[in-house]
Amino acid sequence: MSLPTEWFDRMYAAAEDPWGFRERWYEKRKYALSLAVLPRPLYRRAFEPGCSVGVLTALLADRCEELLAWDPAGAAVRAATAALARHPTVTVTTGRLPVDRPPGRFDLVVFSEVGYYLDPADLESTLDLLQETLEPGGDLLAVHWRPQVEGYPSCGDAVHAALHRRTDLELTARHVEDDFLLEVRRNGPARSVAQDGGLR
């Protein structure tokens, strides 16, 4: 079963930043790699479900003209809203995949540390939804912790295996470590950064 909203509510009731996104070097380094691997310097409209307290969201804001961030936990939404008050182009609201659907379409979708909370059926429904909201030629950034965590319905490798089966989401970048897996997939034919920049 996918983890329910109440599970996340309990996590935020116990600690404002339960995964240490603000302080851990592991997280800061992973965010830096995530931003570096994005193939475009600027995106028109981005979607980040599962934004937590908004640490990655604040970094993405500088690369996006407009950014919609979601989280299922009300405490996380309140914390992210406060943290992102100086970013007028960012909207933070409550939303849960795959139940809710974001408005419009996006040229960037950030699927970071979310997929392993979903059971296989909800993961497939979520990937369907994300792919439908991704514009042709848009980029999907997927980043996930690889080790299996007790109580989680899935793990990062399984999430990325499900992405790999979607052959119309073509791989443009991949970074693998023992701890996490990071990929960028394009909705349509893949092009390198050099090709996008007219260098080849």
PDB file of C-alpha atoms in Angstrom:
ATOM      1  CA  MET A   1       0.000   0.000   0.000  1.00  0.00           C
ATOM      2  CA  SER A   2       1.133   3.569  -0.690  1.00  0.00           C
ATOM      3  CA  LEU A   3       2.006   5.471   2.458  1.00  0.00           C
ATOM      4  CA  PRO A   4      -1.022   7.570   3.534  1.00  0.00           C
ATOM      5  CA  THR A   5      -1.050  11.309   4.176  1.00  0.00           C
ATOM      6  CA  GLU A   6      -1.359  10.594   7.897  1.00  0.00           C
ATOM      7  CA  TRP A   7       2.080   8.937   7.855  1.00  0.00           C
ATOM      8  CA  PHE A   8       3.655  12.175   6.581  1.00  0.00           C
ATOM      9  CA  ASP A   9       1.626  14.221   9.066  1.00  0.00           C
ATOM     10  CA  ARG A  10       3.126  12.149  11.890  1.00  0.00           C
ATOM     11  CA  MET A  11       6.640  12.680  10.546  1.00  0.00           C
ATOM     12  CA  TYR A  12       6.223  16.475  10.518  1.00  0.00           C
ATOM     13  CA  ALA A  13       4.555  16.437  13.925  1.00  0.00           C
ATOM     14  CA  ALA A  14       7.699  14.800  15.298  1.00  0.00           C
ATOM     15  CA  ALA A  15      10.177  17.172  13.558  1.00  0.00           C
ATOM     16  CA  GLU A  16       9.850  20.251  11.348  1.00  0.00           C
ATOM     17  CA  ASP A  17      12.465  18.888   8.907  1.00  0.00           C
ATOM     18  CA  PRO A  18      12.271  15.123   9.524  1.00  0.00           C
ATOM     19  CA  TRP A  19      14.752  14.106   6.793  1.00  0.00           C
ATOM     20  CA  GLY A  20      17.307  16.831   7.531  1.00  0.00           C
ATOM     21  CA  PHE A  21      17.032  18.454   4.117  1.00  0.00           C
ATOM     22  CA  ARG A  22      18.291  21.811   5.415  1.00  0.00           C
ATOM     23  CA  GLU A  23      21.416  20.631   7.227  1.00  0.00           C
ATOM     24  CA  ARG A  24      22.795  17.361   5.835  1.00  0.00           C
ATOM     25  CA  TRP A  25      25.751  17.601   3.436  1.00  0.00           C
ATOM     26  CA  TYR A  26      24.376  14.521   1.671  1.00  0.00           C
ATOM     27  CA  GLU A  27      21.238  16.479   0.731  1.00  0.00           C
ATOM     28  CA  LYS A  28      23.098  19.669  -0.242  1.00  0.00           C
ATOM     29  CA  ARG A  29      25.440  17.743  -2.520  1.00  0.00           C
ATOM     30  CA  LYS A  30      22.564  15.782  -4.073  1.00  0.00           C
ATOM     31  CA  TYR A  31      20.680  19.028  -4.775  1.00  0.00           C
ATOM     32  CA  ALA A  32      23.779  20.537  -6.402  1.00  0.00           C
ATOM     33  CA  LEU A  33      24.111  17.483  -8.657  1.00  0.00           C
ATOM     34  CA  SER A  34      20.394  17.624  -9.479  1.00  0.00           C
ATOM     35  CA  LEU A  35      20.626  21.248 -10.592  1.00  0.00           C
ATOM     36  CA  ALA A  36      23.860  20.660 -12.502  1.00  0.00           C
ATOM     37  CA  VAL A  37      22.423  17.774 -14.526  1.00  0.00           C
ATOM     38  CA  LEU A  38      19.414  19.777 -15.776  1.00  0.00           C
ATOM     39  CA  PRO A  39      20.121  20.296 -19.476  1.00  0.00           C
ATOM     40  CA  ARG A  40      18.583  23.773 -19.778  1.00  0.00           C
ATOM     41  CA  PRO A  41      19.589  26.961 -17.972  1.00  0.00           C
ATOM     42  CA  LEU A  42      15.987  28.134 -17.595  1.00  0.00           C
ATOM     43  CA  TYR A  43      12.571  26.495 -17.641  1.00  0.00           C
ATOM     44  CA  ARG A  44       9.306  28.257 -18.363  1.00  0.00           C
ATOM     45  CA  ARG A  45       7.004  26.302 -16.025  1.00  0.00           C
ATOM     46  CA  ALA A  46       7.999  23.554 -13.574  1.00  0.00           C
ATOM     47  CA  PHE A  47       6.193  21.162 -11.235  1.00  0.00           C
ATOM     48  CA  GLU A  48       7.674  19.661  -8.072  1.00  0.00           C
ATOM     49  CA  PRO A  49       5.380  17.236  -6.217  1.00  0.00           C
ATOM     50  CA  GLY A  50       6.588  16.252  -2.755  1.00  0.00           C
ATOM     51  CA  CYS A  51       8.436  19.512  -2.034  1.00  0.00           C
ATOM     52  CA  SER A  52       8.669  18.941   1.754  1.00  0.00           C
ATOM     53  CA  VAL A  53      10.002  22.088   3.496  1.00  0.00           C
ATOM     54  CA  GLY A  54      11.053  23.680   0.197  1.00  0.00           C
ATOM     55  CA  VAL A  55      14.850  23.383   0.219  1.00  0.00           C
ATOM     56  CA  LEU A  56      15.176  22.048  -3.343  1.00  0.00           C
ATOM     57  CA  THR A  57      12.244  24.251  -4.363  1.00  0.00           C
ATOM     58  CA  ALA A  58      14.177  27.409  -3.457  1.00  0.00           C
ATOM     59  CA  LEU A  59      17.120  26.270  -5.579  1.00  0.00           C
ATOM     60  CA  LEU A  60      14.853  25.380  -8.514  1.00  0.00           C
ATOM     61  CA  ALA A  61      13.169  28.796  -8.312  1.00  0.00           C
ATOM     62  CA  ASP A  62      16.271  30.445  -9.774  1.00  0.00           C
ATOM     63  CA  ARG A  63      16.032  28.177 -12.834  1.00  0.00           C
ATOM     64  CA  CYS A  64      12.265  28.469 -13.435  1.00  0.00           C
ATOM     65  CA  GLU A  65      10.101  31.363 -14.545  1.00  0.00           C
ATOM     66  CA  GLU A  66       7.163  29.719 -12.752  1.00  0.00           C
ATOM     67  CA  LEU A  67       7.211  26.819 -10.278  1.00  0.00           C
ATOM     68  CA  LEU A  68       4.347  24.866  -8.729  1.00  0.00           C
ATOM     69  CA  ALA A  69       5.309  22.886  -5.605  1.00  0.00           C
ATOM     70  CA  TRP A  70       3.114  20.344  -3.828  1.00  0.00           C
ATOM     71  CA  ASP A  71       3.210  18.313  -0.655  1.00  0.00           C
ATOM     72  CA  PRO A  72       0.530  16.115   0.948  1.00  0.00           C
ATOM     73  CA  ALA A  73       1.412  17.238   4.507  1.00  0.00           C
ATOM     74  CA  GLY A  74      -0.071  20.522   5.678  1.00  0.00           C
ATOM     75  CA  ALA A  75       2.886  21.227   7.991  1.00  0.00           C
ATOM     76  CA  ALA A  76       5.316  20.823   5.096  1.00  0.00           C
ATOM     77  CA  VAL A  77       3.261  23.176   2.919  1.00  0.00           C
ATOM     78  CA  ARG A  78       3.256  25.811   5.669  1.00  0.00           C
ATOM     79  CA  ALA A  79       7.017  25.502   6.189  1.00  0.00           C
ATOM     80  CA  ALA A  80       7.743  25.658   2.461  1.00  0.00           C
ATOM     81  CA  THR A  81       5.423  28.637   1.984  1.00  0.00           C
ATOM     82  CA  ALA A  82       7.289  30.545   4.700  1.00  0.00           C
ATOM     83  CA  ALA A  83      10.693  29.563   3.316  1.00  0.00           C
ATOM     84  CA  LEU A  84       9.741  30.630  -0.216  1.00  0.00           C
ATOM     85  CA  ALA A  85       8.065  33.937   0.664  1.00  0.00           C
ATOM     86  CA  ARG A  86      10.768  35.871  -1.208  1.00  0.00           C
ATOM     87  CA  HIS A  87      10.119  33.883  -4.400  1.00  0.00           C
ATOM     88  CA  PRO A  88       6.963  35.385  -5.957  1.00  0.00           C
ATOM     89  CA  THR A  89       7.121  33.015  -8.941  1.00  0.00           C
ATOM     90  CA  VAL A  90       6.692  29.936  -6.701  1.00  0.00           C
ATOM     91  CA  THR A  91       3.281  28.604  -5.682  1.00  0.00           C
ATOM     92  CA  VAL A  92       3.178  26.073  -2.827  1.00  0.00           C
ATOM     93  CA  THR A  93      -0.006  24.133  -2.177  1.00  0.00           C
ATOM     94  CA  THR A  94      -1.334  20.839  -0.867  1.00  0.00           C
ATOM     95  CA  GLY A  95      -1.424  18.008  -3.375  1.00  0.00           C
ATOM     96  CA  ARG A  96      -0.997  14.250  -3.442  1.00  0.00           C
ATOM     97  CA  LEU A  97      -0.018  11.924  -6.257  1.00  0.00           C
ATOM     98  CA  PRO A  98      -1.704  10.244  -8.045  1.00  0.00           C
ATOM     99  CA  VAL A  99      -5.018  11.473  -6.605  1.00  0.00           C
ATOM    100  CA  ASP A 100      -4.691  15.153  -7.513  1.00  0.00           C
ATOM    101  CA  ARG A 101      -3.807  16.636 -10.869  1.00  0.00           C
ATOM    102  CA  PRO A 102      -1.833  19.851 -11.409  1.00  0.00           C
ATOM    103  CA  PRO A 103      -3.275  22.512 -13.720  1.00  0.00           C
ATOM    104  CA  GLY A 104      -1.756  22.912 -17.153  1.00  0.00           C
ATOM    105  CA  ARG A 105       1.445  21.470 -18.574  1.00  0.00           C
ATOM    106  CA  PHE A 106       5.124  21.863 -17.720  1.00  0.00           C
ATOM    107  CA  ASP A 107       8.502  21.839 -19.460  1.00  0.00           C
ATOM    108  CA  LEU A 108      10.115  20.494 -16.267  1.00  0.00           C
ATOM    109  CA  VAL A 109       8.785  17.944 -13.778  1.00  0.00           C
ATOM    110  CA  VAL A 110      10.896  17.194 -10.693  1.00  0.00           C
ATOM    111  CA  PHE A 111      10.173  13.724  -9.286  1.00  0.00           C
ATOM    112  CA  SER A 112      12.582  13.741  -6.349  1.00  0.00           C
ATOM    113  CA  GLU A 113      12.422  11.303  -3.415  1.00  0.00           C
ATOM    114  CA  VAL A 114       8.726  10.557  -3.960  1.00  0.00           C
ATOM    115  CA  GLY A 115       8.312   7.359  -5.971  1.00  0.00           C
ATOM    116  CA  TYR A 116       9.236   4.819  -3.289  1.00  0.00           C
ATOM    117  CA  TYR A 117       6.327   5.969  -1.096  1.00  0.00           C
ATOM    118  CA  LEU A 118       3.932   4.602  -3.738  1.00  0.00           C
ATOM    119  CA  ASP A 119       2.813   1.041  -4.296  1.00  0.00           C
ATOM    120  CA  PRO A 120       3.281  -0.344  -7.854  1.00  0.00           C
ATOM    121  CA  ALA A 121      -0.220   0.583  -9.048  1.00  0.00           C
ATOM    122  CA  ASP A 122      -0.014   4.145  -7.691  1.00  0.00           C
ATOM    123  CA  LEU A 123       3.502   4.520  -9.089  1.00  0.00           C
ATOM    124  CA  GLU A 124       2.313   3.605 -12.592  1.00  0.00           C
ATOM    125  CA  SER A 125      -0.660   5.987 -12.261  1.00  0.00           C
ATOM    126  CA  THR A 126       1.694   8.715 -11.077  1.00  0.00           C
ATOM    127  CA  LEU A 127       4.074   8.197 -13.986  1.00  0.00           C
ATOM    128  CA  ASP A 128       1.086   8.319 -16.347  1.00  0.00           C
ATOM    129  CA  LEU A 129       0.009  11.629 -14.823  1.00  0.00           C
ATOM    130  CA  LEU A 130       3.507  13.148 -14.858  1.00  0.00           C
ATOM    131  CA  GLN A 131       4.049  12.135 -18.464  1.00  0.00           C
ATOM    132  CA  GLU A 132       0.680  13.600 -19.462  1.00  0.00           C
ATOM    133  CA  THR A 133       1.521  16.930 -17.805  1.00  0.00           C
ATOM    134  CA  LEU A 134       5.000  17.075 -19.382  1.00  0.00           C
ATOM    135  CA  GLU A 135       5.117  19.082 -22.594  1.00  0.00           C
ATOM    136  CA  PRO A 136       6.628  17.514 -25.718  1.00  0.00           C
ATOM    137  CA  GLY A 137      10.358  18.056 -25.385  1.00  0.00           C
ATOM    138  CA  GLY A 138      10.033  18.672 -21.645  1.00  0.00           C
ATOM    139  CA  ASP A 139      12.404  17.203 -19.073  1.00  0.00           C
ATOM    140  CA  LEU A 140      11.637  14.866 -16.167  1.00  0.00           C
ATOM    141  CA  LEU A 141      14.224  14.938 -13.371  1.00  0.00           C
ATOM    142  CA  ALA A 142      14.004  11.805 -11.201  1.00  0.00           C
ATOM    143  CA  VAL A 143      16.137  11.365  -8.056  1.00  0.00           C
ATOM    144  CA  HIS A 144      15.700   8.572  -5.486  1.00  0.00           C
ATOM    145  CA  TRP A 145      17.406   6.956  -2.506  1.00  0.00           C
ATOM    146  CA  ARG A 146      18.391   3.413  -3.497  1.00  0.00           C
ATOM    147  CA  PRO A 147      18.439   1.269  -0.302  1.00  0.00           C
ATOM    148  CA  GLN A 148      15.174  -0.337   0.724  1.00  0.00           C
ATOM    149  CA  VAL A 149      13.679   1.345   3.799  1.00  0.00           C
ATOM    150  CA  GLU A 150      11.563  -0.736   6.145  1.00  0.00           C
ATOM    151  CA  GLY A 151       7.901   0.182   5.752  1.00  0.00           C
ATOM    152  CA  TYR A 152       8.293   1.816   2.330  1.00  0.00           C
ATOM    153  CA  PRO A 153       6.394   0.028  -0.451  1.00  0.00           C
ATOM    154  CA  SER A 154       9.258   0.394  -2.943  1.00  0.00           C
ATOM    155  CA  CYS A 155      12.863   1.548  -3.421  1.00  0.00           C
ATOM    156  CA  GLY A 156      14.660   3.900  -5.784  1.00  0.00           C
ATOM    157  CA  ASP A 157      15.899   1.200  -8.146  1.00  0.00           C
ATOM    158  CA  ALA A 158      12.346  -0.081  -8.640  1.00  0.00           C
ATOM    159  CA  VAL A 159      11.082   3.455  -9.323  1.00  0.00           C
ATOM    160  CA  HIS A 160      13.725   4.033 -11.981  1.00  0.00           C
ATOM    161  CA  ALA A 161      13.106   0.596 -13.490  1.00  0.00           C
ATOM    162  CA  ALA A 162       9.478   1.655 -13.978  1.00  0.00           C
ATOM    163  CA  LEU A 163      10.686   4.840 -15.654  1.00  0.00           C
ATOM    164  CA  HIS A 164      13.027   2.817 -17.875  1.00  0.00           C
ATOM    165  CA  ARG A 165      10.060   0.845 -19.226  1.00  0.00           C
ATOM    166  CA  ARG A 166       8.591   4.081 -20.602  1.00  0.00           C
ATOM    167  CA  THR A 167      10.573   4.120 -23.808  1.00  0.00           C
ATOM    168  CA  ASP A 168       9.056   7.409 -24.994  1.00  0.00           C
ATOM    169  CA  LEU A 169      10.743   9.131 -22.033  1.00  0.00           C
ATOM    170  CA  GLU A 170      14.264   9.077 -23.450  1.00  0.00           C
ATOM    171  CA  LEU A 171      17.271   9.150 -21.134  1.00  0.00           C
ATOM    172  CA  THR A 172      19.481  12.229 -21.516  1.00  0.00           C
ATOM    173  CA  ALA A 173      21.581  12.062 -18.319  1.00  0.00           C
ATOM    174  CA  ARG A 174      22.246   9.513 -15.570  1.00  0.00           C
ATOM    175  CA  HIS A 175      24.268   9.596 -12.351  1.00  0.00           C
ATOM    176  CA  VAL A 176      24.496   6.491 -10.148  1.00  0.00           C
ATOM    177  CA  GLU A 177      25.932   6.111  -6.647  1.00  0.00           C
ATOM    178  CA  ASP A 178      25.453   3.489  -3.958  1.00  0.00           C
ATOM    179  CA  ASP A 179      23.088   5.874  -2.151  1.00  0.00           C
ATOM    180  CA  PHE A 180      20.999   7.406  -4.911  1.00  0.00           C
ATOM    181  CA  LEU A 181      20.114   7.339  -8.576  1.00  0.00           C
ATOM    182  CA  LEU A 182      19.602  10.522 -10.613  1.00  0.00           C
ATOM    183  CA  GLU A 183      18.230  10.670 -14.160  1.00  0.00           C
ATOM    184  CA  VAL A 184      16.897  13.180 -16.646  1.00  0.00           C
ATOM    185  CA  ARG A 185      14.429  11.904 -19.231  1.00  0.00           C
ATOM    186  CA  ARG A 186      12.996  13.890 -22.112  1.00  0.00           C
ATOM    187  CA  ASN A 187       9.449  13.569 -23.379  1.00  0.00           C
ATOM    188  CA  GLY A 188      10.330  12.805 -26.967  1.00  0.00           C
ATOM    189  CA  PRO A 189      13.624  12.456 -28.831  1.00  0.00           C
ATOM    190  CA  ALA A 190      16.615  12.978 -26.553  1.00  0.00           C
ATOM    191  CA  ARG A 191      19.138  15.687 -27.397  1.00  0.00           C
ATOM    192  CA  SER A 192      22.414  16.394 -25.634  1.00  0.00           C
ATOM    193  CA  VAL A 193      23.243  19.768 -24.077  1.00  0.00           C
ATOM    194  CA  ALA A 194      25.725  20.308 -26.916  1.00  0.00           C
ATOM    195  CA  GLN A 195      23.028  19.582 -29.504  1.00  0.00           C
ATOM    196  CA  ASP A 196      20.587  21.950 -27.793  1.00  0.00           C
ATOM    197  CA  GLY A 197      23.308  24.605 -27.818  1.00  0.00           C
ATOM    198  CA  GLY A 198      24.075  24.161 -31.526  1.00  0.00           C
ATOM    199  CA  LEU A 199      27.567  22.710 -30.920  1.00  0.00           C
ATOM    200  CA  ARG A 200      26.934  19.512 -32.903  1.00  0.00           C
TER     201      ARG A 200
END
